[in-house]
Structure formats: C-alpha cells, structure tokens
CSV table of C-alpha atoms in Angstrom, one decimal:
chain,number,residue,atom,x,y,z
A,648,MET,CA,-24.1,-14.2,-9.7
A,649,SER,CA,-26.2,-13.6,-12.8
A,650,SER,CA,-26.9,-15.9,-15.8
A,651,GLY,CA,-23.7,-15.1,-17.6
A,652,PHE,CA,-21.7,-17.2,-15.1
A,653,LEU,CA,-21.2,-20.9,-14.4
A,654,ASN,CA,-20.4,-22.3,-11.0
A,655,ILE,CA,-17.2,-24.1,-10.8
A,656,GLU,CA,-17.6,-27.6,-9.4
A,657,GLY,CA,-16.2,-28.1,-5.9
A,658,ARG,CA,-15.5,-24.3,-5.5
A,659,LYS,CA,-18.4,-22.3,-4.1
A,660,ASP,CA,-16.3,-19.1,-4.2
A,661,LEU,CA,-15.5,-19.3,-7.9
A,662,VAL,CA,-17.5,-18.9,-11.1
A,663,ARG,CA,-16.6,-18.8,-14.8
A,664,ASP,CA,-17.6,-15.9,-17.0
A,665,LEU,CA,-19.3,-17.6,-20.0
A,666,LYS,CA,-18.5,-14.7,-22.3
A,667,SER,CA,-14.8,-14.3,-21.5
A,668,GLY,CA,-14.0,-17.6,-19.9
A,669,ALA,CA,-12.4,-15.9,-17.0
A,670,VAL,CA,-12.5,-17.5,-13.5
A,671,LEU,CA,-13.9,-15.0,-11.0
A,672,SER,CA,-13.9,-15.0,-7.2
A,673,GLN,CA,-17.1,-14.3,-5.3
A,674,ASN,CA,-15.2,-14.1,-2.0
A,675,LYS,CA,-15.8,-10.5,-1.0
A,676,GLU,CA,-13.9,-10.9,2.3
A,677,ALA,CA,-10.7,-11.9,0.4
A,678,LEU,CA,-11.2,-9.0,-1.9
A,679,LEU,CA,-11.5,-6.6,1.0
A,680,ALA,CA,-8.5,-8.1,2.7
A,681,TYR,CA,-6.5,-7.7,-0.5
A,682,LYS,CA,-7.5,-4.1,-0.9
A,683,GLN,CA,-6.7,-3.4,2.8
A,684,LYS,CA,-3.2,-5.0,2.3
A,685,GLY,CA,-2.6,-2.6,-0.6
A,686,GLU,CA,-3.7,0.4,1.5
A,687,ASP,CA,-1.5,-0.7,4.4
A,688,LYS,CA,1.5,-0.9,2.0
A,689,ASP,CA,0.7,2.6,0.7
A,690,GLN,CA,0.5,3.9,4.3
A,691,ILE,CA,3.8,2.3,5.2
A,692,ARG,CA,5.5,3.8,2.1
A,693,LYS,CA,4.1,7.2,3.0
A,694,LEU,CA,5.3,6.9,6.6
A,695,GLN,CA,8.8,5.9,5.4
A,696,GLU,CA,8.9,8.9,3.1
A,697,GLN,CA,7.9,11.2,5.9
A,698,GLN,CA,10.6,9.6,8.1
A,699,ASN,CA,13.3,10.1,5.5
A,700,SER,CA,12.2,13.7,5.0
A,701,LEU,CA,12.3,14.4,8.7
A,702,GLN,CA,15.8,12.8,9.0
A,703,HIS,CA,17.0,15.0,6.1
A,704,GLU,CA,15.6,18.1,7.7
A,705,MET,CA,17.1,17.2,11.1
A,706,SER,CA,20.5,16.8,9.4
A,707,GLU,CA,20.1,20.2,7.8
A,708,ILE,CA,19.2,21.8,11.2
A,709,LYS,CA,22.2,20.1,12.8
A,710,SER,CA,24.5,21.4,10.1
A,711,MET,CA,23.2,24.9,10.5
A,712,LEU,CA,23.6,24.7,14.3
A,713,GLN,CA,27.2,23.5,13.9
A,714,THR,CA,27.9,26.4,11.5
A,715,LEU,CA,26.4,28.9,14.0
A,716,LEU,CA,28.4,27.5,16.9
A,717,THR,CA,31.6,27.5,14.8
A,718,ARG,CA,31.0,31.2,13.9
A,719,GLY,CA,30.2,32.1,17.5
A,720,ASN,CA,33.5,30.6,18.7
A,721,ASN,CA,35.6,32.6,16.3
C-alpha cells in the first residue's frame, strides 16, 4: 500500500491507516469471497421470492379450476 499506511507486525494481510487509525485488510481473495457470499445470499432470496410467487399463482389457478368444475357439475 502507499505511504499513508503502516504494516501490522505479524500480519502481512493487515495495515493501519495512519490518518484514521483504521486497520485495513489487503486480502483481496477474502474480499472477493465476502462479496460473492453476499451475491449468493441475494440470489437465494430472489429464488425464494420467485418460488413463493409461483406457489401463490398455482393456488389461484387451483382455486379457479375448482370453481369451474363446481359450476360445470351444477
């Protein structure tokens, strides 16, 4: 990293920002894995929403079919 950072002894993946005092990770693979995990969670959430929507629509279709069958038998 640039001159505004100090290496943390014993940790090659961490530096301290001299201006803010924050400890920052230089581990790009861990950052990418973290971002991918978030994207995976978003994808799972979207798929669950789609599944719920499809289940609701199927219930509506089933109800309509039952109504049609009931009317047809009368």
